[in-house]
CSV table of C-alpha atoms and ligand atoms in Angstrom, one decimal:
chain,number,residue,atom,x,y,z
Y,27,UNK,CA,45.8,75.8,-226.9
Y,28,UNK,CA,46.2,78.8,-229.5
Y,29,UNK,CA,47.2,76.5,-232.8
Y,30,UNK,CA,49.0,78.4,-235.4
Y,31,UNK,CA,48.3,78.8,-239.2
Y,32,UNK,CA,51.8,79.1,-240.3
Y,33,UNK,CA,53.3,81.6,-237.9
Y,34,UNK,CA,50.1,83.8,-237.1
Y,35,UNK,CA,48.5,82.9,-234.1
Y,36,UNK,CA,45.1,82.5,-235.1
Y,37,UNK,CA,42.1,85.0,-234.7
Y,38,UNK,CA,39.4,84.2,-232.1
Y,39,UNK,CA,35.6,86.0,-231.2
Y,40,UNK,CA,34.9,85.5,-227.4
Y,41,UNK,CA,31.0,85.6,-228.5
Y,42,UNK,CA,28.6,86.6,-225.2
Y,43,UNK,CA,25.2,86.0,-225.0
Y,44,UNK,CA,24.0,87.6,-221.6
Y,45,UNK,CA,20.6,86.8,-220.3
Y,46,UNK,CA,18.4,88.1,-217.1
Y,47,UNK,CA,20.2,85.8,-214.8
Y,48,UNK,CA,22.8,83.7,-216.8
Y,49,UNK,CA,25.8,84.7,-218.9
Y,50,UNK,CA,26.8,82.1,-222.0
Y,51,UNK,CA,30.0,82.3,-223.7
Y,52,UNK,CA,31.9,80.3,-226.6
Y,53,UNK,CA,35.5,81.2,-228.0
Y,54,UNK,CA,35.2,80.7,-231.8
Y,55,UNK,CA,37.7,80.4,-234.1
Y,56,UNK,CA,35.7,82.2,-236.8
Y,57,UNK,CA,37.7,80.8,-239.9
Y,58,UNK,CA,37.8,77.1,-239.1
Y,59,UNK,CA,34.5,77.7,-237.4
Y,60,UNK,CA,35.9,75.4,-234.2
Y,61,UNK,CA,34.0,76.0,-230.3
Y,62,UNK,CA,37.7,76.3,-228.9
Y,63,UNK,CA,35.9,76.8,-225.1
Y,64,UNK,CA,32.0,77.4,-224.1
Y,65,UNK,CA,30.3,77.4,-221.0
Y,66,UNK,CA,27.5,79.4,-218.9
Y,67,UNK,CA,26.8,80.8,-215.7
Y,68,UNK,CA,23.3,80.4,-214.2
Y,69,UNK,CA,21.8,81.4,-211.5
Y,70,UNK,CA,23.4,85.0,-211.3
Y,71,UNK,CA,22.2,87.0,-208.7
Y,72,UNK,CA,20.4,84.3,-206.6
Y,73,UNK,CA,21.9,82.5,-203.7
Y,74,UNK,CA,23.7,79.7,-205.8
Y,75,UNK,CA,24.9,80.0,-209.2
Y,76,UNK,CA,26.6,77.4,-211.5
Y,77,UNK,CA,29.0,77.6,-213.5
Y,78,UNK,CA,29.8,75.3,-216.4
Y,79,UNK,CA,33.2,75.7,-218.5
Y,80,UNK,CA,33.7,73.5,-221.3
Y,81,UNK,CA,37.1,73.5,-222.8
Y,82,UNK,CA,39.9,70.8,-224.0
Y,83,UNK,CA,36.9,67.9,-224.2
Y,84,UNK,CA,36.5,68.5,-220.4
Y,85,UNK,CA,34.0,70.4,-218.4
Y,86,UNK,CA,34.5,72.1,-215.2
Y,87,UNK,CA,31.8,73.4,-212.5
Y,88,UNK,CA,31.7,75.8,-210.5
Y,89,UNK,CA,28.8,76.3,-208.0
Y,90,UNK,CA,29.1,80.0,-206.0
Y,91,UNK,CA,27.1,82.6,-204.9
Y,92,UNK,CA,27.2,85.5,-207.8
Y,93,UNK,CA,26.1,88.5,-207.3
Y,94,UNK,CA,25.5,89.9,-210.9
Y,95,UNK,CA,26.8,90.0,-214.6
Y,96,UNK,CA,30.1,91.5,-213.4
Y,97,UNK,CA,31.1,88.8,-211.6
Y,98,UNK,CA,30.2,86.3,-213.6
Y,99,UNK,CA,32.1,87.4,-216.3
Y,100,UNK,CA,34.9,87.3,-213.9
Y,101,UNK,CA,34.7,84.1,-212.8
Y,102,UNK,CA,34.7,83.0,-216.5
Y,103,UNK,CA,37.6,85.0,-217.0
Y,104,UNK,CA,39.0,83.2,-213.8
Y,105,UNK,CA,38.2,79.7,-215.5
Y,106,UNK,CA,39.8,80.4,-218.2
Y,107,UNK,CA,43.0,81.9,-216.5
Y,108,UNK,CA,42.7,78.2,-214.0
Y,109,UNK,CA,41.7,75.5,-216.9
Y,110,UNK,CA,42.3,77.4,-220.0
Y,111,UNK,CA,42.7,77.7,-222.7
Y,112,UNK,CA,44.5,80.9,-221.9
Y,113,UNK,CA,42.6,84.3,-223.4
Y,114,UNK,CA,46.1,86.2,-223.6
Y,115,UNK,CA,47.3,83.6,-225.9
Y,116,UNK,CA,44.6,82.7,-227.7
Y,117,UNK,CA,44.6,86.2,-229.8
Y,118,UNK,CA,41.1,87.1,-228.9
Y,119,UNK,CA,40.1,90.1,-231.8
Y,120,UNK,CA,36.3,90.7,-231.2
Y,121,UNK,CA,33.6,90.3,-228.6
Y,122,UNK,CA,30.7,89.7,-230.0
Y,123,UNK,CA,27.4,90.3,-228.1
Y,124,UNK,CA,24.2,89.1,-229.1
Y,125,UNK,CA,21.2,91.6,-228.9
Y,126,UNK,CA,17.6,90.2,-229.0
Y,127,UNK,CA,16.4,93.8,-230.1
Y,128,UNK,CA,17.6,96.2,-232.3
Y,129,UNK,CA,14.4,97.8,-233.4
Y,130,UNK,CA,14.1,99.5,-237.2
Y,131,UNK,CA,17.7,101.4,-236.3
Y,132,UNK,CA,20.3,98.4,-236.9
Y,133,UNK,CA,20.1,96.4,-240.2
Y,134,UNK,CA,23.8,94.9,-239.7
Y,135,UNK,CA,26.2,94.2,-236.7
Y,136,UNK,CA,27.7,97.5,-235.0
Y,137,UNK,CA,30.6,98.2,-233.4
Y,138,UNK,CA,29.4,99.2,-229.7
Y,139,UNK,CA,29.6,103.2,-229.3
Y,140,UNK,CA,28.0,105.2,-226.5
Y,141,UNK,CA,25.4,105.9,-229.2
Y,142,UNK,CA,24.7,102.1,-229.4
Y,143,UNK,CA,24.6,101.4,-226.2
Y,144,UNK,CA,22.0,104.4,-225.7
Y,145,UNK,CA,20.0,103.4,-228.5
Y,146,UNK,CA,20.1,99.3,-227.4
Y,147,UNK,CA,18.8,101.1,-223.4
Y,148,UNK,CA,15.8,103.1,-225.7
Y,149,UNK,CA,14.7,99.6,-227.2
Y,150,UNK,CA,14.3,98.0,-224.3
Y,151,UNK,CA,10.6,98.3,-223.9
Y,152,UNK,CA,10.4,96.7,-226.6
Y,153,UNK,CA,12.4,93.4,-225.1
Y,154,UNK,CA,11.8,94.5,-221.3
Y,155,UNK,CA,13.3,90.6,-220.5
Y,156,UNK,CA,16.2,90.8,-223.1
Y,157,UNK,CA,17.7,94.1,-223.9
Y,158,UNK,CA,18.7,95.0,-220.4
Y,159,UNK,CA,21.1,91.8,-219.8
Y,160,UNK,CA,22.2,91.8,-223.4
Y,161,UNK,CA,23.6,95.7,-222.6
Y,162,UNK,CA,24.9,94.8,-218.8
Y,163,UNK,CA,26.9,92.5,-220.4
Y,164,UNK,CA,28.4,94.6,-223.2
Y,165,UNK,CA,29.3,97.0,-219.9
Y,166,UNK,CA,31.1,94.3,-217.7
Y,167,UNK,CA,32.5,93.3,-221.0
Y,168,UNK,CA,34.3,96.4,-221.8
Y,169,UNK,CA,35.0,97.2,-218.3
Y,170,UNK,CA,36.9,93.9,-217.9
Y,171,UNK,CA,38.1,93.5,-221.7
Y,172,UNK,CA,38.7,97.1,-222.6
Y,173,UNK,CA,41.5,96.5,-224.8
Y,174,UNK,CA,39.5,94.4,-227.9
Y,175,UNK,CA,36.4,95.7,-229.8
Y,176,UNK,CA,33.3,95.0,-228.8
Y,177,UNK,CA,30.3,94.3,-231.7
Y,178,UNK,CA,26.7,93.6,-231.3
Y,179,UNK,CA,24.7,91.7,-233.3
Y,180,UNK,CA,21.2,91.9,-233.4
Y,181,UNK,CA,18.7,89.3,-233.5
Y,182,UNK,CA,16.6,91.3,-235.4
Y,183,UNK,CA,18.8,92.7,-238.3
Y,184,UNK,CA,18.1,90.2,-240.7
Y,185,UNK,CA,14.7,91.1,-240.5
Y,186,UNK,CA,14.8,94.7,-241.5
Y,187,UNK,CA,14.2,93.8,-245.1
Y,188,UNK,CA,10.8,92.6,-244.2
Y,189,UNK,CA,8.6,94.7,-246.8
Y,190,UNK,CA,6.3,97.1,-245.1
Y,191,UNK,CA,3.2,94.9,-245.6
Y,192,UNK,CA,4.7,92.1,-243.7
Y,193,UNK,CA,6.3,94.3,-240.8
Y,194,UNK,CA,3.0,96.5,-240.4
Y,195,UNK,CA,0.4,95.6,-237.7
Y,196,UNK,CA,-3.2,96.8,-239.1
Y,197,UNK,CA,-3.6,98.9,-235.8
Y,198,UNK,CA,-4.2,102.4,-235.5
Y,199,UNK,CA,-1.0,103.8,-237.6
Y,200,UNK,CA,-0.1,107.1,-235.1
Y,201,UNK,CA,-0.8,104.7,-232.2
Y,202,UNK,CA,2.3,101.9,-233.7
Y,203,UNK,CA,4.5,104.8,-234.5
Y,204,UNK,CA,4.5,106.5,-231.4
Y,205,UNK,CA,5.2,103.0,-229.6
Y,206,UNK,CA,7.5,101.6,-232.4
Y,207,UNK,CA,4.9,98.1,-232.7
Y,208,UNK,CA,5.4,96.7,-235.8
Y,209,UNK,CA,6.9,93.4,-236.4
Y,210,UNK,CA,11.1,92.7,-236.1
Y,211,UNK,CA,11.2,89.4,-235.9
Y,212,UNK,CA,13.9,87.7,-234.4
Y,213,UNK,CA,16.4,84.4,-234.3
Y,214,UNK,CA,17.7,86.7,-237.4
Y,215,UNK,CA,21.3,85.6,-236.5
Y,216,UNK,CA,20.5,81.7,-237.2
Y,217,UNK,CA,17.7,82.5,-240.0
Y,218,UNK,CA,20.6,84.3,-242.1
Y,219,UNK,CA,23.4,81.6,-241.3
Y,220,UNK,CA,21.2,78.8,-242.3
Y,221,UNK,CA,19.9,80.3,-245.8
Y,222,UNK,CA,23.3,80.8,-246.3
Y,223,UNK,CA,24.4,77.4,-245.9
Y,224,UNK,CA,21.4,75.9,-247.5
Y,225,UNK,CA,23.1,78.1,-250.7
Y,226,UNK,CA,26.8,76.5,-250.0
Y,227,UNK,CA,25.5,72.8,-249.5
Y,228,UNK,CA,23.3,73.0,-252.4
Y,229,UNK,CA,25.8,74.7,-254.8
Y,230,UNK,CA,23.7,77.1,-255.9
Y,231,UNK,CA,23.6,80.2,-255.8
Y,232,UNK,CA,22.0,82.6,-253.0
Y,233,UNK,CA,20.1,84.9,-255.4
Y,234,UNK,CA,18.5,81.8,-257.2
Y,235,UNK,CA,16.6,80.3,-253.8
Y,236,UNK,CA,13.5,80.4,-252.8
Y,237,UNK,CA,13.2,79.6,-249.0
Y,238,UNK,CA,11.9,78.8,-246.2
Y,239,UNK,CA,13.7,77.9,-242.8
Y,240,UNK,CA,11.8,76.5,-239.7
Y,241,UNK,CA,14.2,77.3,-236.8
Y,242,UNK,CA,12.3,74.8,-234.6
Y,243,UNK,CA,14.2,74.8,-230.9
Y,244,UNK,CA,12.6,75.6,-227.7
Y,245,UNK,CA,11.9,79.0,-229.2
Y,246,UNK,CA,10.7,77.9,-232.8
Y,247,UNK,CA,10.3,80.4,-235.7
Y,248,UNK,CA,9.9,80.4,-239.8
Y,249,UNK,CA,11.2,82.8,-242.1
Y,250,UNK,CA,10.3,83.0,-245.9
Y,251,UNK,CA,13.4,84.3,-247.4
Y,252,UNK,CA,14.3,85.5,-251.4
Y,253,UNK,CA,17.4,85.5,-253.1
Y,254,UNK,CA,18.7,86.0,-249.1
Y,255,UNK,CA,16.5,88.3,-248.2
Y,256,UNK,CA,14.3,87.5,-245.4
Y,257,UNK,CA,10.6,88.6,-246.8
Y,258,UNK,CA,8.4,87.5,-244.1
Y,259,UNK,CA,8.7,85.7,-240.5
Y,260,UNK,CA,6.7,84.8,-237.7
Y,261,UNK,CA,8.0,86.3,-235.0
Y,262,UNK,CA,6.8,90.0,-234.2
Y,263,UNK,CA,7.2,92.8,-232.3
Y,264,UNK,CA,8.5,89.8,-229.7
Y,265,UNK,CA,9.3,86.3,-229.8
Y,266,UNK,CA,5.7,85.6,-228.8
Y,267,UNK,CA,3.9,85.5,-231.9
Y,268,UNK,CA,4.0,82.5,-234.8
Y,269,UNK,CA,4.8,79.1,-234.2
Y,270,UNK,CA,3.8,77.4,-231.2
Y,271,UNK,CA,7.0,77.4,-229.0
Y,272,UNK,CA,8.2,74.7,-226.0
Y,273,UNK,CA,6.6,77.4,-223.5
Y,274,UNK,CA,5.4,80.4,-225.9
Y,275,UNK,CA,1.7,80.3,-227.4
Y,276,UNK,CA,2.7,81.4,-230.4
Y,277,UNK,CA,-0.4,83.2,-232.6
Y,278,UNK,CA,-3.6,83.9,-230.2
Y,279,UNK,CA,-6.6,86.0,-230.6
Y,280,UNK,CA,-5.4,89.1,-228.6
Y,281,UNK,CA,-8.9,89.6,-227.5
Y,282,UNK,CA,-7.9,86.0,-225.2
Y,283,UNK,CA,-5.8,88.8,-222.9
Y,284,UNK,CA,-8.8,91.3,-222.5
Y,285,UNK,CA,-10.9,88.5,-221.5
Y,286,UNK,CA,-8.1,87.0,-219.0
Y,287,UNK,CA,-7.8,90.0,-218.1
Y,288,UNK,CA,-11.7,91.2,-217.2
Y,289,UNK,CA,-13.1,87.5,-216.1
Y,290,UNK,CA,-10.1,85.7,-214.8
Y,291,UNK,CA,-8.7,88.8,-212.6
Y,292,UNK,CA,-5.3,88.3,-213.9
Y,293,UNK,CA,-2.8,91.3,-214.3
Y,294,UNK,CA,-0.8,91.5,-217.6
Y,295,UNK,CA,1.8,90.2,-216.2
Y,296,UNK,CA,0.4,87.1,-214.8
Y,297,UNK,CA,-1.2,87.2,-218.3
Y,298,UNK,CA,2.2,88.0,-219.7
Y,299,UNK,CA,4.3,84.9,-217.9
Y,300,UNK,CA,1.2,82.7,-218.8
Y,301,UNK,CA,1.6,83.0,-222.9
Y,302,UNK,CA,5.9,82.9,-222.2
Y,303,UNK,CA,6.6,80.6,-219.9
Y,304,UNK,CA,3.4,78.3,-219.3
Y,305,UNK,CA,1.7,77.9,-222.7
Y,306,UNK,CA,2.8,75.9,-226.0
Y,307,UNK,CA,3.4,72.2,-225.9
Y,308,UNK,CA,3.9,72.7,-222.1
Y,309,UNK,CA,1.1,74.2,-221.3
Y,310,UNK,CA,-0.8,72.0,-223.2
Y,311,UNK,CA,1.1,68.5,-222.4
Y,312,UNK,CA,3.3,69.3,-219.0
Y,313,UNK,CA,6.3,68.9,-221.2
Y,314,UNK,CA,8.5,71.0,-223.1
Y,315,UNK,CA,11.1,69.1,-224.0
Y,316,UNK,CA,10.4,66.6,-227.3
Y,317,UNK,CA,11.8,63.5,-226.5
Y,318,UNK,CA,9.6,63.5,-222.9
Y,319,UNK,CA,6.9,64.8,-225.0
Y,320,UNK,CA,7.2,61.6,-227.6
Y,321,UNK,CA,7.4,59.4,-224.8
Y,322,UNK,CA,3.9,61.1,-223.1
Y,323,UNK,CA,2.7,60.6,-226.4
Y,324,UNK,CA,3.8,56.9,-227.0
Y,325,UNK,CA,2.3,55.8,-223.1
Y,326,UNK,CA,-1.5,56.8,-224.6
Y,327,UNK,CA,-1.1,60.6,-222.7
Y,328,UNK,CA,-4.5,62.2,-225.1
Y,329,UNK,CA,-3.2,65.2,-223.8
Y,330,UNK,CA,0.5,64.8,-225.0
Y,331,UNK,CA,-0.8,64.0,-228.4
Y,332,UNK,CA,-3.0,66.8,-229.1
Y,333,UNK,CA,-0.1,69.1,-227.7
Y,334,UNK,CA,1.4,67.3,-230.8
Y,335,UNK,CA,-1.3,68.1,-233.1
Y,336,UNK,CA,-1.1,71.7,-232.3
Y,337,UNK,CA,2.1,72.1,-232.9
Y,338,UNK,CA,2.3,70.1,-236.4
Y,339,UNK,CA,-0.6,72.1,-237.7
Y,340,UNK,CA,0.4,75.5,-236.7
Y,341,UNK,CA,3.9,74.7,-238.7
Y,342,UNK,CA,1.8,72.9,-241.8
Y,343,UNK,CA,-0.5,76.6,-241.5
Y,344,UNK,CA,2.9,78.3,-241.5
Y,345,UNK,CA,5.2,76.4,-244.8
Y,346,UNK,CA,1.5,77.0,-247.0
Y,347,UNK,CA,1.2,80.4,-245.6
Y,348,UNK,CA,5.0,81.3,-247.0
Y,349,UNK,CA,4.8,79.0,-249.5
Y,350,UNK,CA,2.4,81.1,-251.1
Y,351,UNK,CA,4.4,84.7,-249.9
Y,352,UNK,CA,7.0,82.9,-251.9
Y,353,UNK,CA,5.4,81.9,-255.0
Y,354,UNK,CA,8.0,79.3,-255.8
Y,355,UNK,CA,9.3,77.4,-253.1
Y,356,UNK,CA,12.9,75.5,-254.2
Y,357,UNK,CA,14.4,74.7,-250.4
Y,358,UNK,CA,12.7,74.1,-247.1
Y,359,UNK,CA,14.9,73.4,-244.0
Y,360,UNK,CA,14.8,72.3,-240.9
Y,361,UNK,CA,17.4,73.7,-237.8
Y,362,UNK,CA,17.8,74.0,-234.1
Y,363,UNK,CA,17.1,71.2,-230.9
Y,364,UNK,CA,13.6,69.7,-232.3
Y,365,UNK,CA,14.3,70.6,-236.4
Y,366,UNK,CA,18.3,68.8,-236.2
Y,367,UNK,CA,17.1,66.3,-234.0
Y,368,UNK,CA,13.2,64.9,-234.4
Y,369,UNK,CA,12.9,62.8,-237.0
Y,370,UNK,CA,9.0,62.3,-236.2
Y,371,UNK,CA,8.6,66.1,-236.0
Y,372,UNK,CA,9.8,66.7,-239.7
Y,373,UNK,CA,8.2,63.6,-240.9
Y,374,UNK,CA,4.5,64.4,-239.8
Y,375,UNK,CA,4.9,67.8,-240.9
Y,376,UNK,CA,5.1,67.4,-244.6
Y,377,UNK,CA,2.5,64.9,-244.6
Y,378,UNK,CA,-0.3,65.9,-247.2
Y,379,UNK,CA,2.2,68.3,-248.3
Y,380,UNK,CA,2.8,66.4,-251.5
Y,381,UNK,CA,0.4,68.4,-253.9
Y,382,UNK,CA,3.3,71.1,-253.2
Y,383,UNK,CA,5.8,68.9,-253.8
Y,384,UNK,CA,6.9,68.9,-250.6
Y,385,UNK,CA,8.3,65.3,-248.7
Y,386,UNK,CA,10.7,63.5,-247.1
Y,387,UNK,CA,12.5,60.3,-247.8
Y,388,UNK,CA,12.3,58.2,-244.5
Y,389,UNK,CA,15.8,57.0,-244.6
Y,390,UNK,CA,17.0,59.3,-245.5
Y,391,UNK,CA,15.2,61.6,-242.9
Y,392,UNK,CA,15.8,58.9,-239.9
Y,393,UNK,CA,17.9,60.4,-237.5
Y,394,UNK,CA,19.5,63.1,-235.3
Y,395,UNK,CA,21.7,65.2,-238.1
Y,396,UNK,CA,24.8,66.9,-237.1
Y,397,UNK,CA,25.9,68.1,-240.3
Y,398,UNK,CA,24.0,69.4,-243.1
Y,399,UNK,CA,21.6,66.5,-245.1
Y,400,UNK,CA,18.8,66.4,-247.4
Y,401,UNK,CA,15.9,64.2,-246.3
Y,402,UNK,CA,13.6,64.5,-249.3
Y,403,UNK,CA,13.6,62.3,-252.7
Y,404,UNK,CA,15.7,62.9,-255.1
Y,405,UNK,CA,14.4,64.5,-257.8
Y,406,UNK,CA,11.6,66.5,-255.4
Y,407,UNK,CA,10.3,69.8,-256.4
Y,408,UNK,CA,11.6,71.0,-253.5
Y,409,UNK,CA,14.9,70.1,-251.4
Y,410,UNK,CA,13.9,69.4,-247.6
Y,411,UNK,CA,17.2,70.1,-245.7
Y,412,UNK,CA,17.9,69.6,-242.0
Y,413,UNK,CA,21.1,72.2,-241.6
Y,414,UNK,CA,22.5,72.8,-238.0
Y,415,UNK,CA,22.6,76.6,-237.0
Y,416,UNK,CA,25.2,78.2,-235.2
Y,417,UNK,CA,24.3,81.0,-233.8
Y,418,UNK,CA,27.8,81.6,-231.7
Y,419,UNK,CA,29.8,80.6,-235.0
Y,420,UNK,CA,27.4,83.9,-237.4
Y,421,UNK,CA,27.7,86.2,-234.7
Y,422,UNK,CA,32.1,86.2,-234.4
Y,423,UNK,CA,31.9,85.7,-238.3
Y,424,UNK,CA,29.8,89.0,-238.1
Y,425,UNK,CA,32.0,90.5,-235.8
Y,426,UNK,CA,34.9,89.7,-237.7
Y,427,UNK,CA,33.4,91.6,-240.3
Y,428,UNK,CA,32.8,94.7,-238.7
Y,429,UNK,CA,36.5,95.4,-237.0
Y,430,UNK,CA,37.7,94.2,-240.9
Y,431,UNK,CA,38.9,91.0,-239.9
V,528,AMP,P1,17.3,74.7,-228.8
V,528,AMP,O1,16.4,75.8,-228.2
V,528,AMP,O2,17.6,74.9,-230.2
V,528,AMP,O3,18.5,74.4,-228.0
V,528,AMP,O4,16.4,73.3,-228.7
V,528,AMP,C1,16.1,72.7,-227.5
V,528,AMP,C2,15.0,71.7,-227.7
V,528,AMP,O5,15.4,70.8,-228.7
V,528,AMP,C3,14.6,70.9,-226.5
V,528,AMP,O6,13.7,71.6,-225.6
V,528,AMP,C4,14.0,69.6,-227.1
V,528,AMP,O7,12.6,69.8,-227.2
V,528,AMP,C5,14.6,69.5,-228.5
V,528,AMP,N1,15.5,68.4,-228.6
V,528,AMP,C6,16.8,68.3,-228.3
V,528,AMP,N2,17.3,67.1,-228.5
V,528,AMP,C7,16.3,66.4,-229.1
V,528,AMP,C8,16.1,65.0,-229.6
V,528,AMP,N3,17.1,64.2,-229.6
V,528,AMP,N4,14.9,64.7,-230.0
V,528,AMP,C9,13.9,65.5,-230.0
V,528,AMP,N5,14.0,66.8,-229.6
V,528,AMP,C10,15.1,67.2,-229.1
């Protein structure tokens, strides 16, 4: 499977992304940017897990009990040994691990220390759901690779450029130091890749653009971002805040948990699975997913609609919001599941947003995109752009970069 540029086998990133119960993986070719093999195990630590290994156009399942992250990553290693395409040949350099968390102390991908790994454990009540899988994972990962280097990148490291006056909560200061709230943002990984396309597609230079880029998935978050610097984004101290999300709540009064809280006798963490898992479009409409949404909404479903209107609003509050962070505003893009994919979603969004010379063409916009396209008029004040993000592809480019690659 390893193909050859000239003689030297080529360089690959085995890229993990290790959640509480599942385990994703893709083997990237970093260079021609290629998904050699992906797949995922789910289900880890329950009674039955799957496994799903996608490699040579084919997919293979696995379904097994799985005791934890260890042996998940050894039955992917076992895939890959069984269907291929064989690791030992296919010149693996890097694993790269994504890291929801990295708090104020990473502002770039590290090459995983003991120092890291303690200071990844030490942010973890910060991302109580995230930061313990991501580092169980870099530990069966080095246990069971120990002979490549391993590199995290952090969700949040494009984000540590956020000036203070965005990243500061107006809360009692001692009170946010001592606990480390302030806000880190995150999806920094796909944030960075895509204003860094937007730059290549367009021709233009980083340093002269003026963004903003709505990574709209089932997790959804916008980022204002300068010359490539990220300036402001909606996400906080967790994902929860900003948009509203497939299951998240995005922005809420926080006085709405007191009152839960006092008058609806729920605990903080019933409160806490309610805004995560059982509010946003889905808690409004039933349905999380877009295109069973769009069909609710099409069948007369009042409910479905105004899960809708929500959601389109809160973005519209959102591109004025950064718009004016901003100043000038030369590119706004669309990425992830809904942004690539909903042409209705990116069409009702700019609507009335003409006085700021923001629109799209609708031919131009009809469509899933798979590769990068504008959708707004030509000559438009600003450039709307639907870019796909690739968030496996930034991290092993990342990782290639720190082991020098
Ligand atoms: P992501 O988190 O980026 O993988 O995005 C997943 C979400 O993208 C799904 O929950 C859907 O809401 C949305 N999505 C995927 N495909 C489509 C499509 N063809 N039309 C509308 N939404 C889509």
């Amino acid at each position: 499977m390893t193909a050859t540029h000239g003689d030297a086998p080529r360089a690959t990133v085995l890229v993990l992304n290790c959640g509480s119960s599942s385990l994703k993986y893709q083997l990237v070719d970093p260079v021609g940017g290629e998904a050699i093999a992906s797949g995922i195990v789910e289900r880890i630590g329950e009674e039955q897990a799957s496994a799903k290994h996608m490699a040579h156009g084919e997919t293979t399942r696995r379904e097994r009990q799985v005791h934890d992250h260890g042996e998940a990553l050894r039955l992917v290693l076992n895939l890959f040994d069984g269907v291929g395409p064989d690791l030992a040949a296919a010149h693996v350099v890097a694993v790269g691990h994504r890291v929801v968390q990295g708090g104020s102390r990473f502002d770039g991908p590290v090459l995983v220390t003991e120092d890291v790994q303690r200071t990844i454990e030490e942010l973890s009540p910060l991302a109580p759901l995230h930061n313990p899988p991501n580092l169980t994972g870099i530990r069966v990962a080095q246990a069971l690779l120990p002979d490549v280097p391993h590199v995290a990148v952090f969700d949040t490291a494009f984000f540590r450029t956020l000036p203070e006056a965005a990243a500061t909560y107006a809360i009692d200061s001692e009170v946010a130091q001592r606990y480390r709230v302030r806000r880190y943002g995150a999806h920094g990984t796909s944030h960075q890749y895509v204003s860094r396309q937007v730059a290549d597609v367009l021709g233009r230079p980083l340093e002269d653009l003026n963004q903003i880029v709505l990574h709209l998935g089932n997790g959804a978050s916008a980022s204002a971002v300068r010359g490539g610097v990220a300036v402001e984004t909606s996400m906080g101290m967790t994902p929860l805040e900003g948009l509203v999300m497939g299951t998240r709540s995005g922005d809420i009064d926080p006085a709405v948990v007191f009152h839960l809280h006092r008058n609806a006798g729920m605990s903080i963490d019933e409160i806490d699975t309610l805004l995560n898992r059982r509010s946003g479009v889905k808690g409004l409409s039933g349905e999380n997913d877009f295109r069973a949404l769009h069909d609710l909404v099409e069948s007369g479903d009042a409910q479905a609609r105004l899960a809708l209107d929500v959601y389109l609003h809160r973005l519209r509050k959102y591109i004025g919001a950064y718009h004016a962070v901003l100043g000038r505003l030369d590119v706004l893009t669309f990425t992830a599941g809904v942004g690539e994919n909903d042409d209705v979603v990116r069409a009702r969004v700019v609507e009335g947003l003409e006085a700021f010379g923001i629109e799209v063409d609708s031919e131009r916009n009809a469509g899933r995109k798979s590769e990068p396209t504008v959708v707004s008029p030509d000559g438009a004040k600003v450039t709307v752009l639907v870019v796909p993000t690739n968030e496996e592809l930034a991290i092993a480019r990342q990782a290639m970069e720190v082991i020098g690659g």
